[in-house]
PDB file of C-alpha atoms in Angstrom:
ATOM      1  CA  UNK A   5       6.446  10.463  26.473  1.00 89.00           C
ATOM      2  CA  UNK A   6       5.123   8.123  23.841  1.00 96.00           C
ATOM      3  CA  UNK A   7       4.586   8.683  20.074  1.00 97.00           C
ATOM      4  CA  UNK A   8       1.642   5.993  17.910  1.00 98.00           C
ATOM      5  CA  UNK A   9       2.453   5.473  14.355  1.00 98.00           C
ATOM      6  CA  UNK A  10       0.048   3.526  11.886  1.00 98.00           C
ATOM      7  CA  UNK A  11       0.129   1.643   8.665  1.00 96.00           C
ATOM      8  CA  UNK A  12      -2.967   1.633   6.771  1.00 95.00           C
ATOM      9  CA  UNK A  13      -3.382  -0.066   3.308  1.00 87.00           C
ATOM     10  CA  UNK A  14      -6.131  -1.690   1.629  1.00 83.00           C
ATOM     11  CA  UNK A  15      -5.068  -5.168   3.317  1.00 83.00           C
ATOM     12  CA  UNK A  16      -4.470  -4.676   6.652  1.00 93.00           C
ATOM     13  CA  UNK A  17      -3.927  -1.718   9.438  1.00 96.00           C
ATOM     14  CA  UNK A  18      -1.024  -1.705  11.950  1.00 98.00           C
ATOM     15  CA  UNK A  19       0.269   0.397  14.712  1.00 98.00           C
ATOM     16  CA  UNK A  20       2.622   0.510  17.088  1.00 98.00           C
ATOM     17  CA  UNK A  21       3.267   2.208  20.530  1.00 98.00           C
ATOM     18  CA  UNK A  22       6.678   3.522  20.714  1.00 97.00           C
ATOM     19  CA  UNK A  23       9.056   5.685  23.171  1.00 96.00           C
ATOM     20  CA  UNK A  24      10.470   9.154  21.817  1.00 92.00           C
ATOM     21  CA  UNK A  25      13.691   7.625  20.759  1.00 92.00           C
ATOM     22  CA  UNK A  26      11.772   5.307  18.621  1.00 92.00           C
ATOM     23  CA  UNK A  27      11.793   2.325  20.207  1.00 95.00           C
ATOM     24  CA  UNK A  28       8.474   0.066  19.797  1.00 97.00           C
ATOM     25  CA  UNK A  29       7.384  -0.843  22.978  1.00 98.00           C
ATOM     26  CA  UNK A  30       4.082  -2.716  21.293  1.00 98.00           C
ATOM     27  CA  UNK A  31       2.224  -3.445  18.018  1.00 98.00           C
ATOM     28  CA  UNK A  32      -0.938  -4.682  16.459  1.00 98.00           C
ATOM     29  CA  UNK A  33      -2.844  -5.389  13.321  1.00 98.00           C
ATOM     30  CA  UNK A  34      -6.528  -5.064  12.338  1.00 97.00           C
ATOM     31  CA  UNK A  35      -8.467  -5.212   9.509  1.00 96.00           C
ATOM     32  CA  UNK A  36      -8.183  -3.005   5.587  1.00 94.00           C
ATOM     33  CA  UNK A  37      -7.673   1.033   6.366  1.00 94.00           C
ATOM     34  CA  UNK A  38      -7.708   2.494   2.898  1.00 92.00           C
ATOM     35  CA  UNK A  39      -9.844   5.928   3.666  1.00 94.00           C
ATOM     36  CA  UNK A  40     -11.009   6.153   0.081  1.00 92.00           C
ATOM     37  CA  UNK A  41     -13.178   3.570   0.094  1.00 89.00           C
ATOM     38  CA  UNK A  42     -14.408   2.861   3.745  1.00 93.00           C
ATOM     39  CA  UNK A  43     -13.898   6.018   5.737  1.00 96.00           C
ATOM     40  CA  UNK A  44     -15.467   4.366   8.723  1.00 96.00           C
ATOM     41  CA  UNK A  45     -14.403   1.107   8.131  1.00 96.00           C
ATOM     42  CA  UNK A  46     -11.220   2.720   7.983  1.00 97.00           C
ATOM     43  CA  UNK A  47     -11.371   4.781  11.109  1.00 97.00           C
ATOM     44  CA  UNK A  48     -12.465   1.757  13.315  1.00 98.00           C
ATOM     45  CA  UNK A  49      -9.550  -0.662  12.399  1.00 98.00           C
ATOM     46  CA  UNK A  50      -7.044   2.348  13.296  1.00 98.00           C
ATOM     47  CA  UNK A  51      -8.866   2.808  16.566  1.00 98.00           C
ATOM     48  CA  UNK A  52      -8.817  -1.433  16.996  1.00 98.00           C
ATOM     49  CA  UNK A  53      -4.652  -1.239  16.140  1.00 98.00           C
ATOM     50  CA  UNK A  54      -3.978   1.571  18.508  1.00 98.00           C
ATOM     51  CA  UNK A  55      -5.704  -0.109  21.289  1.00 98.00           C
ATOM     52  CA  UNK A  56      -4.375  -3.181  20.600  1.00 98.00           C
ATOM     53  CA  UNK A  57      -0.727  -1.659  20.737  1.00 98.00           C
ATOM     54  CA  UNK A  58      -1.731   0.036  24.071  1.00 98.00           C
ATOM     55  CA  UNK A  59      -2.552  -3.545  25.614  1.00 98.00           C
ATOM     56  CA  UNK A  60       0.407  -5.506  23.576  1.00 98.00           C
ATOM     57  CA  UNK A  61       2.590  -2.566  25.660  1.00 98.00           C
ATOM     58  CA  UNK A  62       0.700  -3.049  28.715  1.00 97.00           C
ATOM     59  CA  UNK A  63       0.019   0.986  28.675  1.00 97.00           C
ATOM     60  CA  UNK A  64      -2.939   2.275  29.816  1.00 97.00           C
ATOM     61  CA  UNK A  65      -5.634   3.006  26.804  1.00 96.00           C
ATOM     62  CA  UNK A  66      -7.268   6.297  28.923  1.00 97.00           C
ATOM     63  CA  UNK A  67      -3.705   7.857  27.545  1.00 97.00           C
ATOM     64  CA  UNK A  68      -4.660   7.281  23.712  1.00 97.00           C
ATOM     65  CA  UNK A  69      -6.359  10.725  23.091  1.00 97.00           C
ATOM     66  CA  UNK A  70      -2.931  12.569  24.569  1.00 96.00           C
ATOM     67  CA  UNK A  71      -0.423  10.127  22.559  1.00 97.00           C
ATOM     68  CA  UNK A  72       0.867  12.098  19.434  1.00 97.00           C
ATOM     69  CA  UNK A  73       0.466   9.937  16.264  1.00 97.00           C
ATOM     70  CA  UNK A  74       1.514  10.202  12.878  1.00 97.00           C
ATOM     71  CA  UNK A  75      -0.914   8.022  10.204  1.00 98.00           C
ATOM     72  CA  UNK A  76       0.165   6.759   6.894  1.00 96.00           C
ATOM     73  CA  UNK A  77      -3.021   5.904   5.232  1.00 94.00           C
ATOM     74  CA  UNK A  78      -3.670   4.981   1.629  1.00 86.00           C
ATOM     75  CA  UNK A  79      -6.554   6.976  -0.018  1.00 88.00           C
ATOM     76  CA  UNK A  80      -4.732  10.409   1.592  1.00 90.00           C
ATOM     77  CA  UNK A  81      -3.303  10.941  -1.631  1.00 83.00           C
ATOM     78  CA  UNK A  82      -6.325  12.237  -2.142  1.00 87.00           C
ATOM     79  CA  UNK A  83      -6.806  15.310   0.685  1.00 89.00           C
ATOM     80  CA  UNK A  84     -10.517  15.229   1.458  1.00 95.00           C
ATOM     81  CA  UNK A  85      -9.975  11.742   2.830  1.00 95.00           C
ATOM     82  CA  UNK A  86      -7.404  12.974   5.455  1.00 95.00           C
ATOM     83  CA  UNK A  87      -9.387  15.667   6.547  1.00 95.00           C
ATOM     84  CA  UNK A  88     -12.484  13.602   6.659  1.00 96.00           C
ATOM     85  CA  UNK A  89     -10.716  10.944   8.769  1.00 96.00           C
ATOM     86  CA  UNK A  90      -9.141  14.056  10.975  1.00 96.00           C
ATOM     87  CA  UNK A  91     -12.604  15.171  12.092  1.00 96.00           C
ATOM     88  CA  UNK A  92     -13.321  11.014  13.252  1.00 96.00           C
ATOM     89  CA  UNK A  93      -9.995  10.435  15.344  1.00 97.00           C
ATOM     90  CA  UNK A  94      -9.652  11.495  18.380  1.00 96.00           C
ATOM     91  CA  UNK A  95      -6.058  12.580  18.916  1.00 97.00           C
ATOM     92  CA  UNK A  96      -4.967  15.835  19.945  1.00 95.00           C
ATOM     93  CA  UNK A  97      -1.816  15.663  18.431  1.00 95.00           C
ATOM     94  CA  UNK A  98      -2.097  14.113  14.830  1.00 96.00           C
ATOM     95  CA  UNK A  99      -0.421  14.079  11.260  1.00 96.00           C
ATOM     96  CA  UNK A 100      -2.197  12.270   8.215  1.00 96.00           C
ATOM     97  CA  UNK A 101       0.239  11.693   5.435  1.00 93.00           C
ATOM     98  CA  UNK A 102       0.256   8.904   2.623  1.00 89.00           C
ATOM     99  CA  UNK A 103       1.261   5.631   3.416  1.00 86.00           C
ATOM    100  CA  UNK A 104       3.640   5.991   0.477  1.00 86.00           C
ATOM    101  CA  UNK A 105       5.586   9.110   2.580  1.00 90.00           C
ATOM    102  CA  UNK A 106       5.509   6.790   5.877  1.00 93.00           C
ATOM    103  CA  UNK A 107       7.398   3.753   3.265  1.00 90.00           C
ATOM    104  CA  UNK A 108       9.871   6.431   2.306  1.00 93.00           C
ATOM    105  CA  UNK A 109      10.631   7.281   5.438  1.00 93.00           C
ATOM    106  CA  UNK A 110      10.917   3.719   6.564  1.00 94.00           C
ATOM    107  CA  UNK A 111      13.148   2.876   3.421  1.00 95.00           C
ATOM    108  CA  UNK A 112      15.790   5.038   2.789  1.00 92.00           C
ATOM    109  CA  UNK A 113      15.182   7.522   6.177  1.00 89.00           C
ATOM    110  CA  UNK A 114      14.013  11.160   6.252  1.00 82.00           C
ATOM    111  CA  UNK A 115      17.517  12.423   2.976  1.00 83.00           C
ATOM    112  CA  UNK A 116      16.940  11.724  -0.842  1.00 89.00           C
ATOM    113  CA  UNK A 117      15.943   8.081  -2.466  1.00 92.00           C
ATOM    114  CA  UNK A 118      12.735   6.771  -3.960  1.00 95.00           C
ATOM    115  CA  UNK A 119      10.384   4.014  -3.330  1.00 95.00           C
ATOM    116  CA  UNK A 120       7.666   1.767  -5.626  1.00 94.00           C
ATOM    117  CA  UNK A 121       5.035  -0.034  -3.264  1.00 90.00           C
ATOM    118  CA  UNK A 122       3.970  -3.013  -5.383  1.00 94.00           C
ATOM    119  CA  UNK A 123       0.756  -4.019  -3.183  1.00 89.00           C
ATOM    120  CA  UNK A 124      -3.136  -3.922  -3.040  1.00 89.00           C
ATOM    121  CA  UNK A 125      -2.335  -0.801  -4.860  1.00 89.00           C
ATOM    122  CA  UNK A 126       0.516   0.556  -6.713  1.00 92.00           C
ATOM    123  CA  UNK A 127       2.443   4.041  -5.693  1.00 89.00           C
ATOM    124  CA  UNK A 128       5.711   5.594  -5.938  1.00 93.00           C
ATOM    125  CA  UNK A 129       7.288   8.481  -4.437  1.00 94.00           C
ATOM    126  CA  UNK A 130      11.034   9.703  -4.719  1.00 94.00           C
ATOM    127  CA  UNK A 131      12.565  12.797  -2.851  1.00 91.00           C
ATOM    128  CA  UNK A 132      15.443  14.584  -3.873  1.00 86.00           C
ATOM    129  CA  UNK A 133      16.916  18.029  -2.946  1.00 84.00           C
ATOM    130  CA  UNK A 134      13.628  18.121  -0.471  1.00 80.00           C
ATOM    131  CA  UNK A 135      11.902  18.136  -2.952  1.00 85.00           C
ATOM    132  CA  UNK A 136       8.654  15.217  -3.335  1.00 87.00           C
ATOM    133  CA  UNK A 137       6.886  13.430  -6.479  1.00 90.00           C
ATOM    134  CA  UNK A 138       4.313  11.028  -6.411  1.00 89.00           C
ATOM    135  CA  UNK A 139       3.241   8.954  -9.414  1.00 92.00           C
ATOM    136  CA  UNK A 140       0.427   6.387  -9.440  1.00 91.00           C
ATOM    137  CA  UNK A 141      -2.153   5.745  -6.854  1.00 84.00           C
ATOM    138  CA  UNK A 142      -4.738   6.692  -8.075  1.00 87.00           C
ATOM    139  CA  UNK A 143      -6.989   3.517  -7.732  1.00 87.00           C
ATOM    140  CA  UNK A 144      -7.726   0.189  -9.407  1.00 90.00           C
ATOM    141  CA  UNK A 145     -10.216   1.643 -11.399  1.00 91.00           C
ATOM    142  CA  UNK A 146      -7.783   3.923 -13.320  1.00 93.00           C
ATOM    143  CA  UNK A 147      -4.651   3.188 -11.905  1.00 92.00           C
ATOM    144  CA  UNK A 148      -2.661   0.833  -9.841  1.00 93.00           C
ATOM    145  CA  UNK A 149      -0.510  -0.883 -12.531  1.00 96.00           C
ATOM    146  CA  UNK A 150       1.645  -3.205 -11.671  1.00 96.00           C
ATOM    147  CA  UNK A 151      -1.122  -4.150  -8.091  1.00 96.00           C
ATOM    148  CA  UNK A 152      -1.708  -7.419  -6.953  1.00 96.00           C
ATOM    149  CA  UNK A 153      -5.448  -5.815  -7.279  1.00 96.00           C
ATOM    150  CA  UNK A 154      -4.585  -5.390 -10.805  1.00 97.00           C
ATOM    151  CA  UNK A 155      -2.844  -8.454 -11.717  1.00 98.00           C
ATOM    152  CA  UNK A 156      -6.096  -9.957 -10.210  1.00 97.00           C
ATOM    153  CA  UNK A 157      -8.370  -7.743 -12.279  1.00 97.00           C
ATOM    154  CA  UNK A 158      -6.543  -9.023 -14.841  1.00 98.00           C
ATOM    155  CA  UNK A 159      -6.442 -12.778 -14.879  1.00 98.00           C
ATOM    156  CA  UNK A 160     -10.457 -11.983 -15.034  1.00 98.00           C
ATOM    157  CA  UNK A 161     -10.242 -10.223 -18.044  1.00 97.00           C
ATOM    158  CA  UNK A 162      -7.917 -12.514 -19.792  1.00 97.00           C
ATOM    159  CA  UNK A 163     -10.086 -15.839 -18.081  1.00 98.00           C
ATOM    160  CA  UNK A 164     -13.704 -14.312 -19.805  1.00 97.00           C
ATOM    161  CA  UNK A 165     -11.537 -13.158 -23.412  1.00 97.00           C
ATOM    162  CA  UNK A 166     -10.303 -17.442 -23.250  1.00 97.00           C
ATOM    163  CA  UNK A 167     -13.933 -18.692 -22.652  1.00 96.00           C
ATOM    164  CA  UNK A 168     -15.204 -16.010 -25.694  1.00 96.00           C
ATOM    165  CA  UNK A 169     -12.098 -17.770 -28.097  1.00 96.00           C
ATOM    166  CA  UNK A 170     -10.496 -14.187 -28.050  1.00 97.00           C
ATOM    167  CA  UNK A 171      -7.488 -14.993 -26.061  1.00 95.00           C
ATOM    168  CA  UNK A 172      -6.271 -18.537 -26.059  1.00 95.00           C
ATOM    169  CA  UNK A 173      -6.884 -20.582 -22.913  1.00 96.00           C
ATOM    170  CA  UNK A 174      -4.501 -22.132 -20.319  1.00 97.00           C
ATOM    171  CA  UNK A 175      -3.828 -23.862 -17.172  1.00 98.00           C
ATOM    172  CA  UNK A 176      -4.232 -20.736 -15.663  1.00 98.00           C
ATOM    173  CA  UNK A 177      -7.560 -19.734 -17.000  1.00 97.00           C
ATOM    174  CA  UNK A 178      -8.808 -23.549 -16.800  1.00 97.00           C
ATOM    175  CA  UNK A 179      -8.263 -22.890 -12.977  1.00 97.00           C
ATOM    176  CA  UNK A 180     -10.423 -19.845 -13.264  1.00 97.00           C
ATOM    177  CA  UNK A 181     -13.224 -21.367 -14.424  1.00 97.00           C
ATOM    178  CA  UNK A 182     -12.980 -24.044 -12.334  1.00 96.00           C
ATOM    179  CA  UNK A 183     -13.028 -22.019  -9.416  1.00 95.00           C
ATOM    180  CA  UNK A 184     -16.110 -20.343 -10.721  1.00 96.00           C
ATOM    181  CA  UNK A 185     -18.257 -23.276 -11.698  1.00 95.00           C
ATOM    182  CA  UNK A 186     -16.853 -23.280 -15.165  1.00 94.00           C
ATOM    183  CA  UNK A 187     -19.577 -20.454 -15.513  1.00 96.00           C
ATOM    184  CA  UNK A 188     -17.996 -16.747 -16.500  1.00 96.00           C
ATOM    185  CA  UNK A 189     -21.586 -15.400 -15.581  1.00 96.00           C
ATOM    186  CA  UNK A 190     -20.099 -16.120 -11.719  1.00 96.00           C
ATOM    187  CA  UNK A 191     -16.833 -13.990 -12.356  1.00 97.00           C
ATOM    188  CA  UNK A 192     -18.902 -10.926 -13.731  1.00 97.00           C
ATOM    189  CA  UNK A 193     -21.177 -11.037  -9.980  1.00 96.00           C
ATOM    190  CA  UNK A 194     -17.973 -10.823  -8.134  1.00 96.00           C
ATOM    191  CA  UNK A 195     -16.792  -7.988 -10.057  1.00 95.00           C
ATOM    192  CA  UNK A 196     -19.951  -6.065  -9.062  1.00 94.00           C
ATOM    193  CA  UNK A 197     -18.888  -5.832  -5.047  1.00 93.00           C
ATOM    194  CA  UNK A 198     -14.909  -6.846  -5.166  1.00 95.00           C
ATOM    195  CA  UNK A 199     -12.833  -4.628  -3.506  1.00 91.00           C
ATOM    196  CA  UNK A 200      -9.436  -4.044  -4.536  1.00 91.00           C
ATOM    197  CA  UNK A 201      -8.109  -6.841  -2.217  1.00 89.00           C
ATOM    198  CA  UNK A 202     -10.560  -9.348  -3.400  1.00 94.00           C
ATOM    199  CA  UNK A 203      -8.955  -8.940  -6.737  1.00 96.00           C
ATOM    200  CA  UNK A 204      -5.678  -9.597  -5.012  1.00 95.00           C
ATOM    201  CA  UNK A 205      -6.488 -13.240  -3.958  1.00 95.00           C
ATOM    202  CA  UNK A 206      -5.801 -14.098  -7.112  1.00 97.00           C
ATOM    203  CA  UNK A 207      -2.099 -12.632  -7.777  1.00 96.00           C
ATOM    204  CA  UNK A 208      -0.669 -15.919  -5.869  1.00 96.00           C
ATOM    205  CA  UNK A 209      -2.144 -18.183  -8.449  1.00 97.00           C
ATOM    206  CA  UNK A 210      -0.991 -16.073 -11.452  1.00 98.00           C
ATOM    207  CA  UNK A 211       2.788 -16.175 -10.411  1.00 98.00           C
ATOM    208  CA  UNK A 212       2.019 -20.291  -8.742  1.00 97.00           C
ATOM    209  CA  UNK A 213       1.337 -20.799 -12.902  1.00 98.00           C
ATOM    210  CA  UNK A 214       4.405 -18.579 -14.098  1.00 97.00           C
ATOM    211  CA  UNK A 215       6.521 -20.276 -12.571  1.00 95.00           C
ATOM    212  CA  UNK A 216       4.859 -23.790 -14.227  1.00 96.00           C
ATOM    213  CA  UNK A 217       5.374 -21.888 -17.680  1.00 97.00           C
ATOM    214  CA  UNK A 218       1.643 -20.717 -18.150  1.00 98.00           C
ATOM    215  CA  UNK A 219       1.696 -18.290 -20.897  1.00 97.00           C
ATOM    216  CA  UNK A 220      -1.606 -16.280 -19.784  1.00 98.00           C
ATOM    217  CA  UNK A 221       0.419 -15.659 -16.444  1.00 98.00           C
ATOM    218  CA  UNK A 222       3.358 -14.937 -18.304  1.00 98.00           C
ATOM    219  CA  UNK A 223       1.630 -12.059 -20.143  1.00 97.00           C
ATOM    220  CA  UNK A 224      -0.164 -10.560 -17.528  1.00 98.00           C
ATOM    221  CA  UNK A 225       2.899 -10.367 -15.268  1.00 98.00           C
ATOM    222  CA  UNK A 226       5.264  -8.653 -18.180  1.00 98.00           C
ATOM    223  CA  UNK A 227       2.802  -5.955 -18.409  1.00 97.00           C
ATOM    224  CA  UNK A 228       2.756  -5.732 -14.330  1.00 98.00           C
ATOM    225  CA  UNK A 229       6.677  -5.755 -15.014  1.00 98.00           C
ATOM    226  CA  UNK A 230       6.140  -3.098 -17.819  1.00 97.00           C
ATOM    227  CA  UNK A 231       4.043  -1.171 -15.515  1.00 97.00           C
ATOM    228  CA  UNK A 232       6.997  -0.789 -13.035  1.00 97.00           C
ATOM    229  CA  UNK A 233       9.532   0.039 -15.347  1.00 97.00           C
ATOM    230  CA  UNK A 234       7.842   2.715 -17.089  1.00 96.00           C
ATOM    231  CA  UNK A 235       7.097   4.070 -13.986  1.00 96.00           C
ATOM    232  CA  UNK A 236      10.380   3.905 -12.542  1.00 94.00           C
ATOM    233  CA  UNK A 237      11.975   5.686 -15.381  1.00 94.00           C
ATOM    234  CA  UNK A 238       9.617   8.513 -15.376  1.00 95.00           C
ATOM    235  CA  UNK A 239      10.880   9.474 -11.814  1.00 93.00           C
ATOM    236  CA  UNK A 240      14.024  10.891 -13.064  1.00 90.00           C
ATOM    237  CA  UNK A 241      16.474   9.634 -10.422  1.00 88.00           C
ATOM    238  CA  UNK A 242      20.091  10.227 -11.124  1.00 84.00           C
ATOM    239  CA  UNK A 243      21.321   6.455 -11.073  1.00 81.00           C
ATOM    240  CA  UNK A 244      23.396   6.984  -7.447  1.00 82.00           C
ATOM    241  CA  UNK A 245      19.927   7.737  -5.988  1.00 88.00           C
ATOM    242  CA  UNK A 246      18.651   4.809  -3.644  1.00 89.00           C
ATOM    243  CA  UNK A 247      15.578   3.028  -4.154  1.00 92.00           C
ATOM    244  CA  UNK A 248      13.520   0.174  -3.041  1.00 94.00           C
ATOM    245  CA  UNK A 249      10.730  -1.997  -4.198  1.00 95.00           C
ATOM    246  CA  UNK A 250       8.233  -2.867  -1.294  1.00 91.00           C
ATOM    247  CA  UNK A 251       4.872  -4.411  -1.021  1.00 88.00           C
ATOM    248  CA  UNK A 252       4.226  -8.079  -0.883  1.00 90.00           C
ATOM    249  CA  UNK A 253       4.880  -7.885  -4.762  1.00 95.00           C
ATOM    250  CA  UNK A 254       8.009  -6.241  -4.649  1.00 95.00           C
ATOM    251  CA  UNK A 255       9.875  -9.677  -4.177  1.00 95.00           C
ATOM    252  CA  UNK A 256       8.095 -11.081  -6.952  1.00 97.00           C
ATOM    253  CA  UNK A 257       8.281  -8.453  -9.331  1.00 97.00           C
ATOM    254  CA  UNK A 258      12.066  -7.353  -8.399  1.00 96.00           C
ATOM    255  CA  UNK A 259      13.770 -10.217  -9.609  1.00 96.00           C
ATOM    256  CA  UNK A 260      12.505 -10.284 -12.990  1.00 97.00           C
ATOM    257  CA  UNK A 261      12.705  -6.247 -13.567  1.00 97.00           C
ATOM    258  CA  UNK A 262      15.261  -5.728 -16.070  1.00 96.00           C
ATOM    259  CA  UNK A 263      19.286  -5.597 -15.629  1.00 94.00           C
ATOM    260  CA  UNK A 264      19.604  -1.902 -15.210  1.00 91.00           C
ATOM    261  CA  UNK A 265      16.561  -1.421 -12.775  1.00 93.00           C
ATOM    262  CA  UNK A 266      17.732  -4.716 -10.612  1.00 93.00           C
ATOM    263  CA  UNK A 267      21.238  -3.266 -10.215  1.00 91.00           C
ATOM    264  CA  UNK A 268      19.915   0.035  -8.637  1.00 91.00           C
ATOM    265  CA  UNK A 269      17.579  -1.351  -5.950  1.00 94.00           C
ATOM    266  CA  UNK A 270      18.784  -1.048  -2.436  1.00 93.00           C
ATOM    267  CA  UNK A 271      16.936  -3.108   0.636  1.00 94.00           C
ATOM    268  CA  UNK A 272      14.955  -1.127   2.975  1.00 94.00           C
ATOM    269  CA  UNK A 273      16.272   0.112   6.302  1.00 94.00           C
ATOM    270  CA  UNK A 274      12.740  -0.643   7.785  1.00 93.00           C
ATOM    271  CA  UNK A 275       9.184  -0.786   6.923  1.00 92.00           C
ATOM    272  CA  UNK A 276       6.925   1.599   6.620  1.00 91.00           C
ATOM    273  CA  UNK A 277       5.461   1.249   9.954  1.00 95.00           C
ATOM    274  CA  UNK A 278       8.876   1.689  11.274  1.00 96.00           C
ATOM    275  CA  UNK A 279       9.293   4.758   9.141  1.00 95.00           C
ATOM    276  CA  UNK A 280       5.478   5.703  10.699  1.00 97.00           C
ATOM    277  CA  UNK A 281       7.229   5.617  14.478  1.00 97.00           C
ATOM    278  CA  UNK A 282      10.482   7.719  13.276  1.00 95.00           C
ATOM    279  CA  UNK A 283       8.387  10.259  12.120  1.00 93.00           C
ATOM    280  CA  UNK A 284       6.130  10.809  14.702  1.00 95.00           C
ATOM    281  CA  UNK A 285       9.287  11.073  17.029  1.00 94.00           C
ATOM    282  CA  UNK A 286      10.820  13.556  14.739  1.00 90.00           C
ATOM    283  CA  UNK A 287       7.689  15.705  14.227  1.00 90.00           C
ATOM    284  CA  UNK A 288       6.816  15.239  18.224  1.00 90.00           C
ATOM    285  CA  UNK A 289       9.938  14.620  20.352  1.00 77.00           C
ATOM    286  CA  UNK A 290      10.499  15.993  23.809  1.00 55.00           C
ATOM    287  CA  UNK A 291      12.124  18.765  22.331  1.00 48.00           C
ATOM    288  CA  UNK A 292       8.800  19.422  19.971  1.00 47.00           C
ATOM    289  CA  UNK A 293       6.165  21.805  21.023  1.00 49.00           C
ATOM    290  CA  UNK A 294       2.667  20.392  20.925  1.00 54.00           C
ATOM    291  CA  UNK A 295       0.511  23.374  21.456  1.00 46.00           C
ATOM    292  CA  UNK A 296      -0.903  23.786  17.836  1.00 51.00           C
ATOM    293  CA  UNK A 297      -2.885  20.635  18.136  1.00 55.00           C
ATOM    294  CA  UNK A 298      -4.065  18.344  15.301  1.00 58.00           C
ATOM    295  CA  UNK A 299      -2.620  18.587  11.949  1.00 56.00           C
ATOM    296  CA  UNK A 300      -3.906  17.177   8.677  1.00 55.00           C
ATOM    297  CA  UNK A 301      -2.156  16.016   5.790  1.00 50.00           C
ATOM    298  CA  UNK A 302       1.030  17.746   4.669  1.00 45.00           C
ATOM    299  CA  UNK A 303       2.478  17.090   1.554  1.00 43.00           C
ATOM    300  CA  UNK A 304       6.241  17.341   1.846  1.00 38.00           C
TER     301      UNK A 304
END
């Protein structure tokens, strides 16, 4: 028997083809997978990963409807997504959870610990006693503090508030404006159709300038940092409880948290597609009975 477990984010989708045990056997990557805002787009870079991790594996793809899979997607925070994207797959044995429960799972394993994913997005989760709470996620629009989407969104903000004289320019924003024909009228059309990831492009060149001493970087990343902290602190963990920063932020944004949030951050035992695989062996294992069929999300 084989289990499928998949990572989807706003940046990129992966899966992997695994045995029981948990051992990956093969692994792919497609394109974004975040179900709130492309369902379908969403739905056909899963279906690209899990074939590609069929032929990476050398398996057969005819077997892909009968392979149990458990999905972490982002967007199924939000349940109408997951049952949406339920109704489009075509597994008969299926679990949709958040891909903040699938890092969890790959971070500190299936007992008590907590997790912020400093991404596209922002999210954090932390279990203890059993018992689950998830803060952020809720979207660059409202949400996603401490995001490379958000970071992005604003180095905009702060580049258009230089060129009125609000804000006082810099290297940083000089590079903006470069980059848009020295015409803010540009940055304002890309806002109309940027995704959160397109906002993310430009988190590299905000921390590229921190590090040169570039003051609009430096105040958009301490309210990122801000952002974390705050949000750390309202999880309540007793200070033995393991946690971990992940993302492609996390090893940006970890080093310069403060002394007491530094001090408490444990590496991860694997990612979250790992922690994608263990669960799907868990939840379907030899010794698990398949018989009820597809299952939607489950919030633990």
């Amino acid at each position: 028997m084989m289990v499928l477990g998949v990572d989807g984010g706003g940046t990129s989708c992966r899966a992997a083809l695994a045995t029981a045990q948990s051992q990956i056997i093969g692994r792919a990557k497609a394109g974004p997978a975040n179900i709130r805002t492309d369902l379908d787009g969403a739905r056909e870079n899963i279906m690209a990963a899990v074939h590609q991790a069929f032929a990476d594996a050398g398996q057969d793809p005819a077997g892909i409807p009968d392979t149990p899979i458990v999905l972490g997607m982002a967007g199924a925070n939000i349940a109408i997504y997951a049952t949406k994207l339920l109704a489009r797959l075509p597994f008969r044995h299926c679990r949709i959870e958040t891909d903040v429960l699938i890092a969890l799972e790959g971070a500190i394993g299936a007992g008590d610990g907590a997790i912020g994913i400093l991404g596209t997005g922002s999210h954090y989760l932390a279990r203890q006693s059993g018992q689950a709470r998830y803060l952020g996620g809720w979207g660059l629009a409202v949400g996603d503090q401490g995001s490379g989407a958000r970071i992005g969104r604003d180095l905009l903000e702060e580049t258009l508030l230089a060129h009125d004289g609000i804000a006082p320019r810099s290297p940083l924003v000089e590079a903006v404006l470069a980059a848009h024909h020295d015409d803010p009228q540009e940055i304002v059309e890309f806002t109309k159709t940027a995704q959160p990831r397109d906002f993310g492009t430009f988190a590299p060149m905000v921390f590229d300038h921190l590090d040169r001493g570039d003051p609009t970087a430096a105040r958009i990343v301490n309210r990122a940092i801000a952002a974390v902290e705050v949000s750390l602190d309202a999880l309540g963990l007793a200070n033995a409880t393991p946690r971990c920063l992940l993302g492609g932020l996390a090893t940006l944004i970890g080093p310069r948290l403060s002394a007491k949030h530094r001090e408490r951050l444990v590496p991860p035992l694997q990612d979250a597609l790992g922690g994608a695989v263990s669960m799907a062996a868990r939840l379907f294992g030899l010794d698990r009975s398949l018989s009820d069929g597809k299952q939607g999300l489950i919030q633990p």
